[in-house]
CSV table of C-alpha atoms in Angstrom, one decimal:
chain,number,residue,atom,x,y,z
A,1,ASP,CA,-127.3,74.7,116.3
A,2,PRO,CA,-129.3,71.6,115.0
A,3,LEU,CA,-129.3,73.0,111.5
A,4,ASP,CA,-125.6,73.3,111.4
A,5,ARG,CA,-125.3,69.7,112.6
A,6,ARG,CA,-127.8,68.5,109.9
A,7,VAL,CA,-125.9,70.3,107.1
A,8,ALA,CA,-122.6,68.9,108.4
A,9,ALA,CA,-123.9,65.3,108.5
A,10,TRP,CA,-125.4,65.7,105.0
A,11,TRP,CA,-121.9,66.9,103.6
A,12,GLN,CA,-120.3,64.0,105.4
A,13,GLN,CA,-122.7,61.5,103.9
A,14,LYS,CA,-122.1,63.1,100.4
A,15,ALA,CA,-118.4,62.7,100.9
A,16,ASP,CA,-118.8,59.0,102.0
A,17,GLU,CA,-121.0,58.3,99.0
A,18,ILE,CA,-118.4,59.8,96.6
A,19,ALA,CA,-115.6,57.8,98.3
A,20,SER,CA,-117.5,54.5,98.1
A,21,GLY,CA,-118.4,55.1,94.4
A,22,PHE,CA,-115.1,54.7,92.7
A,23,SER,CA,-111.6,53.3,93.0
A,24,VAL,CA,-108.4,54.0,91.1
A,25,ASN,CA,-106.1,51.1,90.2
A,26,GLY,CA,-108.0,49.0,92.8
A,27,VAL,CA,-107.6,51.6,95.6
A,28,ARG,CA,-110.6,53.1,97.3
A,29,PRO,CA,-110.4,56.7,98.5
A,30,HIS,CA,-111.3,57.6,102.2
A,31,VAL,CA,-112.8,60.7,103.8
A,32,VAL,CA,-110.8,63.1,105.9
A,33,SER,CA,-112.4,65.7,108.0
A,34,SER,CA,-110.6,69.0,109.1
A,35,GLN,CA,-111.7,72.2,110.7
A,36,SER,CA,-111.7,75.7,109.0
A,37,GLY,CA,-112.8,78.1,111.8
A,38,SER,CA,-116.2,76.7,112.9
A,39,THR,CA,-116.8,74.8,109.7
A,40,THR,CA,-116.0,71.1,109.2
A,41,LEU,CA,-114.5,70.2,105.8
A,42,TYR,CA,-114.8,66.7,104.3
A,43,ARG,CA,-112.3,65.6,101.7
A,44,VAL,CA,-112.3,62.5,99.6
A,45,VAL,CA,-108.7,61.4,99.6
A,46,LEU,CA,-106.6,58.9,97.7
A,47,GLY,CA,-103.1,58.6,99.1
A,48,PRO,CA,-100.7,59.4,100.5
A,49,TYR,CA,-98.2,59.3,97.7
A,50,GLY,CA,-94.5,59.7,97.8
A,51,THR,CA,-94.3,62.4,95.2
A,52,ARG,CA,-96.5,65.1,93.6
A,53,GLU,CA,-95.9,63.4,90.2
A,54,GLU,CA,-97.4,60.2,91.6
A,55,ALA,CA,-100.3,61.9,93.1
A,56,ASP,CA,-101.0,63.8,89.8
A,57,ARG,CA,-100.9,60.6,87.9
A,58,VAL,CA,-103.4,59.0,90.2
A,59,GLY,CA,-105.6,62.1,90.0
A,60,ARG,CA,-105.5,62.0,86.2
A,61,ASP,CA,-106.3,58.2,86.2
A,62,SER,CA,-109.3,58.8,88.4
A,63,LYS,CA,-110.9,60.9,85.5
A,64,ARG,CA,-112.5,63.1,88.1
A,65,GLN,CA,-111.8,66.7,89.1
A,66,TYR,CA,-109.0,66.6,91.5
A,67,TRP,CA,-106.3,68.7,93.4
A,68,VAL,CA,-103.2,67.7,95.1
A,69,TYR,CA,-102.7,68.9,98.7
A,70,GLU,CA,-100.0,68.2,101.2
A,71,ALA,CA,-101.3,66.7,104.5
A,72,GLY,CA,-101.9,69.3,107.2
A,73,GLN,CA,-103.2,71.9,104.6
């Protein structure tokens, strides 16, 4: 469906804009896509980090809303 592809492209563009718009401690995030059923999800990701504590610290340092997830989730 062409509309589905346009919406997906728009969400990918928004994720790319967010990722290029900030850095934390000199590190820029990147965009990771994954599938949930027939829906493509785009995550703006910093990391990976060795521990949850380190990931939480970087999340707080970003001064943005964040959540920590383990790869593969």
